[in-house]
mmCIF file of N, CA and C in Angstrom:
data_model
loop_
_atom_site.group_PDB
_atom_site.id
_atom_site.type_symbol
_atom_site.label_atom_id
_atom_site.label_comp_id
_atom_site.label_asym_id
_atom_site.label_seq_id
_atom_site.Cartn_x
_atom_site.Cartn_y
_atom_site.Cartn_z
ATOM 1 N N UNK A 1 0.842 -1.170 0.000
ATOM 2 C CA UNK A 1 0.000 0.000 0.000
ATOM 3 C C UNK A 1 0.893 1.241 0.000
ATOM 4 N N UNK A 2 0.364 1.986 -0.779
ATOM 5 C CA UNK A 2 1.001 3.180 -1.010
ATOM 6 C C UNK A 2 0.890 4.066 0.319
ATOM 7 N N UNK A 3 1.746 5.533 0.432
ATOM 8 C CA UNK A 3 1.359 6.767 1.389
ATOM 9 C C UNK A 3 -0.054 7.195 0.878
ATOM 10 N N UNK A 4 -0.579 7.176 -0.551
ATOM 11 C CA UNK A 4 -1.522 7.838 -0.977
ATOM 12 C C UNK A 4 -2.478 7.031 -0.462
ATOM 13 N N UNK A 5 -3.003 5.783 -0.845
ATOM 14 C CA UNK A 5 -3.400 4.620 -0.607
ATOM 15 C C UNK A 5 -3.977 4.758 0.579
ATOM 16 N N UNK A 6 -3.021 5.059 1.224
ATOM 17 C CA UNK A 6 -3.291 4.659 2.924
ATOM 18 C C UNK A 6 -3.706 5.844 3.515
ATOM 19 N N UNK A 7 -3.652 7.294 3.042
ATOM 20 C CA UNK A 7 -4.458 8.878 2.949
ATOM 21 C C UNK A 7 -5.795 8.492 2.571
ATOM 22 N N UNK A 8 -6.197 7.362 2.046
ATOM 23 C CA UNK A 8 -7.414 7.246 1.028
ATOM 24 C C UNK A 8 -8.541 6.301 2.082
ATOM 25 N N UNK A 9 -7.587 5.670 3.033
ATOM 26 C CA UNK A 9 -8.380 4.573 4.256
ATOM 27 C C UNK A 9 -8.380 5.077 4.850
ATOM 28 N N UNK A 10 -7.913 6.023 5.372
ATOM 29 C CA UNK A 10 -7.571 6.480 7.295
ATOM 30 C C UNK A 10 -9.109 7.478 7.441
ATOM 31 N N UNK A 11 -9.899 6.992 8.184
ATOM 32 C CA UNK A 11 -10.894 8.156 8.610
ATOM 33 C C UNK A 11 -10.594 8.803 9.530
ATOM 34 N N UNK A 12 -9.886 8.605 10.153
ATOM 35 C CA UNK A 12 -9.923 9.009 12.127
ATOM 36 C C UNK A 12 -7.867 8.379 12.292
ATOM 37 N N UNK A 13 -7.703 9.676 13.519
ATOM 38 C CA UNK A 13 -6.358 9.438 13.925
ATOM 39 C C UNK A 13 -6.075 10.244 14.636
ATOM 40 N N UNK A 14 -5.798 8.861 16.035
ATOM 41 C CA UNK A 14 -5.435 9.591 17.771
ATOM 42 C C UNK A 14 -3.907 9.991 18.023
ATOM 43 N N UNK A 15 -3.630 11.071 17.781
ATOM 44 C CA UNK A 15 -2.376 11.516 17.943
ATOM 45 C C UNK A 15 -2.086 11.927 18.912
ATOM 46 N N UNK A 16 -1.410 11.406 19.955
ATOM 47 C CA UNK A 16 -0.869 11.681 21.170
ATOM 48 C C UNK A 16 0.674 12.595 21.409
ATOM 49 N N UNK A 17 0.126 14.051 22.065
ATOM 50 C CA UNK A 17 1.055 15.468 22.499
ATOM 51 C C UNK A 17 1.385 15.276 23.603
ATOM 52 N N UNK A 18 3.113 15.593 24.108
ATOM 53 C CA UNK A 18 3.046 15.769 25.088
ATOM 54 C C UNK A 18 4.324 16.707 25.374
ATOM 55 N N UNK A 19 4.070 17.661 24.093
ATOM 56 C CA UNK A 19 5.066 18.950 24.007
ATOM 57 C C UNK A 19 6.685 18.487 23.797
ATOM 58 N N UNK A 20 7.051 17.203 23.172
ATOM 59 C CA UNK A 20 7.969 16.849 23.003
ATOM 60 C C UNK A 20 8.051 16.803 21.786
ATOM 61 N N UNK A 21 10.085 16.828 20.760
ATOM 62 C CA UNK A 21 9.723 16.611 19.489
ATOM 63 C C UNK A 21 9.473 15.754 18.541
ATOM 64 N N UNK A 22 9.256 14.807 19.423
ATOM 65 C CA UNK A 22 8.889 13.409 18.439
ATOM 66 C C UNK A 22 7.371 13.867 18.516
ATOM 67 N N UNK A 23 6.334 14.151 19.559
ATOM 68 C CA UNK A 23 5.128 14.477 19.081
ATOM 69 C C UNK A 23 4.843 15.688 18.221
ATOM 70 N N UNK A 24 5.672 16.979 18.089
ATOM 71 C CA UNK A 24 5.653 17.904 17.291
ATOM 72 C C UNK A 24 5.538 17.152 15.904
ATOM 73 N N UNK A 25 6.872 16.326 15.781
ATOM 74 C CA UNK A 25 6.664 15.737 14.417
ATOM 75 C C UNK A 25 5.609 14.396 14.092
ATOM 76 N N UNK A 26 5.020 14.483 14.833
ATOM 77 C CA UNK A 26 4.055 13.477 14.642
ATOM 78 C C UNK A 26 2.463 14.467 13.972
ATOM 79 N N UNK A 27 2.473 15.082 14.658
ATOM 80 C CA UNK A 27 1.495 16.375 14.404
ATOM 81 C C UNK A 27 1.549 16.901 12.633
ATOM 82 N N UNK A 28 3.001 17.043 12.462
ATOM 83 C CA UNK A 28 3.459 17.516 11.199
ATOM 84 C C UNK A 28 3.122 16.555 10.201
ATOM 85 N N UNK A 29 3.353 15.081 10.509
ATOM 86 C CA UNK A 29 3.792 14.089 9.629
ATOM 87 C C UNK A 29 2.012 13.819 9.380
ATOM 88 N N UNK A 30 0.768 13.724 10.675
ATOM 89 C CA UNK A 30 -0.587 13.730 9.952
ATOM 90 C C UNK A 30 -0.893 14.620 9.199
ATOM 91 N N UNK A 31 -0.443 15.894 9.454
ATOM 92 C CA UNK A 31 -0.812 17.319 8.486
ATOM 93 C C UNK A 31 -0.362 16.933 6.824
ATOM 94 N N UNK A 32 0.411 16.226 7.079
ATOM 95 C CA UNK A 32 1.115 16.551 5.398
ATOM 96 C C UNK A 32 0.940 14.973 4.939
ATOM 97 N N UNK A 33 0.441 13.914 5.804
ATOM 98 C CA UNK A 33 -0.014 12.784 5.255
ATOM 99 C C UNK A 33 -1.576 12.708 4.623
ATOM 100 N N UNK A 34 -1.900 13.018 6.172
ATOM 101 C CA UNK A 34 -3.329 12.230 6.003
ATOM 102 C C UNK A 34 -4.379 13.963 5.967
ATOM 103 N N UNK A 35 -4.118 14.984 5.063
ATOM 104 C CA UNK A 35 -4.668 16.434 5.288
ATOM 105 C C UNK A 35 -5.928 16.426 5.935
ATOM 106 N N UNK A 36 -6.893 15.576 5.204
ATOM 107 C CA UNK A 36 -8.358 15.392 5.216
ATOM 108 C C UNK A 36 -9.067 14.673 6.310
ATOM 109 N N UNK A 37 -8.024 13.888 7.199
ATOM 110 C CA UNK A 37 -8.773 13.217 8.345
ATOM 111 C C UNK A 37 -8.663 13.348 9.097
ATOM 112 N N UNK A 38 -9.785 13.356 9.736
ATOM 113 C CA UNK A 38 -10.277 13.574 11.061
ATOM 114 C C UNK A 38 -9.080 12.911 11.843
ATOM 115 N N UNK A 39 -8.988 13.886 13.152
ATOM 116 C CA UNK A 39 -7.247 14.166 13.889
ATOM 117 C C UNK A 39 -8.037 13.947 15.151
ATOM 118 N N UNK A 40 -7.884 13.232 16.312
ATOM 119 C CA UNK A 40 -8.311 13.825 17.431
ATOM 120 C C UNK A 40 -6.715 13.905 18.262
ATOM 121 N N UNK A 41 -6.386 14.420 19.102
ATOM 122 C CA UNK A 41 -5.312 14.980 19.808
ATOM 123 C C UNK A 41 -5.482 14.493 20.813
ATOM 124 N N UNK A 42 -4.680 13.972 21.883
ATOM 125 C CA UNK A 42 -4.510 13.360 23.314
ATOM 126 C C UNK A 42 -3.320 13.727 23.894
ATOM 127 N N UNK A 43 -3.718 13.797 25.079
ATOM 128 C CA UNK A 43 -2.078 14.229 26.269
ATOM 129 C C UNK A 43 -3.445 13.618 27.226
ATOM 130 N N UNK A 44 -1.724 13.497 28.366
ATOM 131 C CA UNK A 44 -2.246 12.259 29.359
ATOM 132 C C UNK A 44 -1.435 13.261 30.752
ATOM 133 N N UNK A 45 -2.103 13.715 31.878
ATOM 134 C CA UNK A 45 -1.843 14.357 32.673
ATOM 135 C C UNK A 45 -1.483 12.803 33.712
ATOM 136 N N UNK A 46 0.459 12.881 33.741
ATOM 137 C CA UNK A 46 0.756 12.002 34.844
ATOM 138 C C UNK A 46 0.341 11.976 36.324
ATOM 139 N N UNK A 47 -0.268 11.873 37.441
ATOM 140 C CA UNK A 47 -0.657 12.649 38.729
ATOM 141 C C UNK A 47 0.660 12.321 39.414
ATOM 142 N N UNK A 48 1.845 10.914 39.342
ATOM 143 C CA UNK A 48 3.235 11.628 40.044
ATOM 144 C C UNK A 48 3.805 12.088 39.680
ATOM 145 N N UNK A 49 4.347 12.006 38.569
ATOM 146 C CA UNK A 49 5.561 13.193 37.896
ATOM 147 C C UNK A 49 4.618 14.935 38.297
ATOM 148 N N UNK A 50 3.457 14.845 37.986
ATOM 149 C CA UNK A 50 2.618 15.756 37.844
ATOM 150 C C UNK A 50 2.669 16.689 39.510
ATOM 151 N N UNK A 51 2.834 15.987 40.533
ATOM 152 C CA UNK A 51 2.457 16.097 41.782
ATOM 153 C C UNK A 51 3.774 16.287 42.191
ATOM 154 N N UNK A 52 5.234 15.868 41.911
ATOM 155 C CA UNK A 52 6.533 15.665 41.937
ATOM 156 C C UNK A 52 6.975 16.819 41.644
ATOM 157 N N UNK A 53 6.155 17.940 40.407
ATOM 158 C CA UNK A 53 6.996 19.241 40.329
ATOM 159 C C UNK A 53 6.281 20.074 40.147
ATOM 160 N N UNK A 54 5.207 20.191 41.569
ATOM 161 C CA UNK A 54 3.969 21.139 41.612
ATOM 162 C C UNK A 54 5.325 21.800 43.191
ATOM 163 N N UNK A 55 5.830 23.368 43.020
ATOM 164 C CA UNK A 55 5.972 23.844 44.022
ATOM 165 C C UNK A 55 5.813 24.174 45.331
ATOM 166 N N UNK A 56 4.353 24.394 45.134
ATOM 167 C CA UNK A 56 3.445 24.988 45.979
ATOM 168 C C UNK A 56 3.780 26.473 46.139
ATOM 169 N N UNK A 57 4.086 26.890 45.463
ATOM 170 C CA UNK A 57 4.487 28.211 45.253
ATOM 171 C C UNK A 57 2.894 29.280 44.777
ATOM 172 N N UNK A 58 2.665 28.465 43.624
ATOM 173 C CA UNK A 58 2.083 29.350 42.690
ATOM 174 C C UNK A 58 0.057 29.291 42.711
ATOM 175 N N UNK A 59 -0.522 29.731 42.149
ATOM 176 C CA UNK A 59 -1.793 29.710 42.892
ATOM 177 C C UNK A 59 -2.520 28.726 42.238
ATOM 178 N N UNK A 60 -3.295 27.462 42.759
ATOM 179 C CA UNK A 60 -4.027 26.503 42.220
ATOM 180 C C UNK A 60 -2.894 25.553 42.673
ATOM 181 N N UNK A 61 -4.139 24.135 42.736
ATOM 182 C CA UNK A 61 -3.141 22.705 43.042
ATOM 183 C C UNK A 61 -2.318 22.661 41.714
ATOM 184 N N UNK A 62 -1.592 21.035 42.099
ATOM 185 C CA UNK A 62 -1.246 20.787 40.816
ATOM 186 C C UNK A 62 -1.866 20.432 39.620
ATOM 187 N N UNK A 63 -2.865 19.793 40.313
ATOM 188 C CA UNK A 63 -3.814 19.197 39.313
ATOM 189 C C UNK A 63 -4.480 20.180 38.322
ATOM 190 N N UNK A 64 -4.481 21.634 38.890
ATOM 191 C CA UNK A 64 -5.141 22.356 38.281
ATOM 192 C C UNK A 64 -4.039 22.987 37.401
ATOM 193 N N UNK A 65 -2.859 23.405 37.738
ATOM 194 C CA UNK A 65 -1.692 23.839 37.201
ATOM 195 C C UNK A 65 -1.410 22.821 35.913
ATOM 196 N N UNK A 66 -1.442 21.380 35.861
ATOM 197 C CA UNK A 66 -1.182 20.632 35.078
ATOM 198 C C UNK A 66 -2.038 20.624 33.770
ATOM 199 N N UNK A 67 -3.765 20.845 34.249
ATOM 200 C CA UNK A 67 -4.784 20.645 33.761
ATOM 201 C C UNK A 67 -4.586 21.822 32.554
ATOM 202 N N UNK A 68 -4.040 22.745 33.081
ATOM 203 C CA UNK A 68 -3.890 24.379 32.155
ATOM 204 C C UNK A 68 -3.020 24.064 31.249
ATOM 205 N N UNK A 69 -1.767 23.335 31.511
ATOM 206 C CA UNK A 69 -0.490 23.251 30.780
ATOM 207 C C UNK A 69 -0.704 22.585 29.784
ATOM 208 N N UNK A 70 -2.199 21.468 29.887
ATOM 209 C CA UNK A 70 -2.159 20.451 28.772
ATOM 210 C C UNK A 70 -3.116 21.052 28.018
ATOM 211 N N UNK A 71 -3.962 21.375 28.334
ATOM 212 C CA UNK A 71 -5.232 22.445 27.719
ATOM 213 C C UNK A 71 -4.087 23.344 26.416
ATOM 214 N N UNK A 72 -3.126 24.161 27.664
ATOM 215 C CA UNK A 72 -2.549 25.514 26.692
ATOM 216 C C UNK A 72 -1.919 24.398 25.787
ATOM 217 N N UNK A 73 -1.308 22.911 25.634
ATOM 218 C CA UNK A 73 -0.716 22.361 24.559
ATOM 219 C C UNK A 73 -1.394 22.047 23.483
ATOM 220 N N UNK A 74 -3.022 21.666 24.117
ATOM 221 C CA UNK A 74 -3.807 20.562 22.759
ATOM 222 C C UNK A 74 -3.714 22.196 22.416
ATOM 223 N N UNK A 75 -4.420 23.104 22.562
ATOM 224 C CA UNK A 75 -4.798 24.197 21.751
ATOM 225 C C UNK A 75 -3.660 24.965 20.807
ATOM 226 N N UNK A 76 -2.187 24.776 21.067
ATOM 227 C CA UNK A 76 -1.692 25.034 20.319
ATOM 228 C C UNK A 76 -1.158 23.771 19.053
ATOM 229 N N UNK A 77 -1.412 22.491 19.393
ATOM 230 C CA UNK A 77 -1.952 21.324 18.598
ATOM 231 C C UNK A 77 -2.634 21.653 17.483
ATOM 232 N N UNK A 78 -4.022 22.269 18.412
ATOM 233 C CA UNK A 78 -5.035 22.411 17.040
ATOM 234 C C UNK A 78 -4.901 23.081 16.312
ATOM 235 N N UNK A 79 -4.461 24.448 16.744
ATOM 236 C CA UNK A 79 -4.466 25.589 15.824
ATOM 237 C C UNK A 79 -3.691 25.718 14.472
ATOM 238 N N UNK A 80 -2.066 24.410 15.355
ATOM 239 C CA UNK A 80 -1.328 23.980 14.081
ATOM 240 C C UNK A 80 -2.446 23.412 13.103
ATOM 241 N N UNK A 81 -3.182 22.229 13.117
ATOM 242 C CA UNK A 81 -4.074 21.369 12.578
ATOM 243 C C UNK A 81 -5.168 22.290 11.888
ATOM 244 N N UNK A 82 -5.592 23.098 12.435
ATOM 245 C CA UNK A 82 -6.813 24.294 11.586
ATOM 246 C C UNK A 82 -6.295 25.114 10.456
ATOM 247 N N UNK A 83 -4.851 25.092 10.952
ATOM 248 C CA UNK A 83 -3.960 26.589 9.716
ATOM 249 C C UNK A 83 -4.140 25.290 8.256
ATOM 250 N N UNK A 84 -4.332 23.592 8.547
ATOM 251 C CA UNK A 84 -4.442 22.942 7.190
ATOM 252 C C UNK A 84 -6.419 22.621 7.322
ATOM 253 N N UNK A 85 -6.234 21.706 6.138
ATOM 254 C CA UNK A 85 -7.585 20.966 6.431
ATOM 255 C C UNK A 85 -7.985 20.161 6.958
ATOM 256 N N UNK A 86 -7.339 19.484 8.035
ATOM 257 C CA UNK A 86 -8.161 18.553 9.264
ATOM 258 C C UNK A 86 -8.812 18.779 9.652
ATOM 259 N N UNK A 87 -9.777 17.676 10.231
ATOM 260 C CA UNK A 87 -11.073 17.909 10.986
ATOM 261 C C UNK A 87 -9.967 17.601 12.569
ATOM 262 N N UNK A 88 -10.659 18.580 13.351
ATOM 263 C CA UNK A 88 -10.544 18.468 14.812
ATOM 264 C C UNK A 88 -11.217 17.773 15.849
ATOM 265 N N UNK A 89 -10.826 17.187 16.627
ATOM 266 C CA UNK A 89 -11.852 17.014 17.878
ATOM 267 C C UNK A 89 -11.040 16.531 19.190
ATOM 268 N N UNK A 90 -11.649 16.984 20.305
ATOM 269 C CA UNK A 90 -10.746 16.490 21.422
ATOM 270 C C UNK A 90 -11.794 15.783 22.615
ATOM 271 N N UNK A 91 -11.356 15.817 23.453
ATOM 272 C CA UNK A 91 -12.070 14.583 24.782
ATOM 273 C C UNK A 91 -11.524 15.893 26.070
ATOM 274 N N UNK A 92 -12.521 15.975 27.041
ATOM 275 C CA UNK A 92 -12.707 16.780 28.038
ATOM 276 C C UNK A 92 -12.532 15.443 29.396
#
């Protein structure tokens, strides 16, 4: 099966962010593969690593501090994904 081929099957594709550059280029590589299909985006909030480098400094738990950081990532995810023609969608 061809790259084209396989642009021509794919309806749907869970691409998992987690602000690193193997997921940057993963992001890139559906944009310029698969333009037309539906993308949904995932990040996975760890609660120890997550809880491990919450200060307590700053205002809100960690959970809530973490919750923002992954939010502010899918959204700059998508926006990459909207500047082409993918369909978007994410999970709350």
């Amino acid at each position: 099966m061809t790259e084209s081929d396989a642009a021509l099957s794919v309806e749907h594709i869970l691409v998992p962010v987690d602000g690193s550059p193997q997921s940057e280029n993963a992001v890139e590589y559906v944009t310029s593969i698969f333009p037309t299909t539906d993308v949904t985006l995932l990040t996975v909030i760890d609660p120890v690593n997550g809880f491990a480098a919450y200060d307590g400094t700053t205002e809100g738990s960690w959970k809530t501090q973490a919750k923002q950081a992954a939010e502010s990532l899918l959204d700059t995810k998508k926006t990459m994904l909207q500047d082409d023609t993918s369909k978007i969608s994410d999970t709350d």
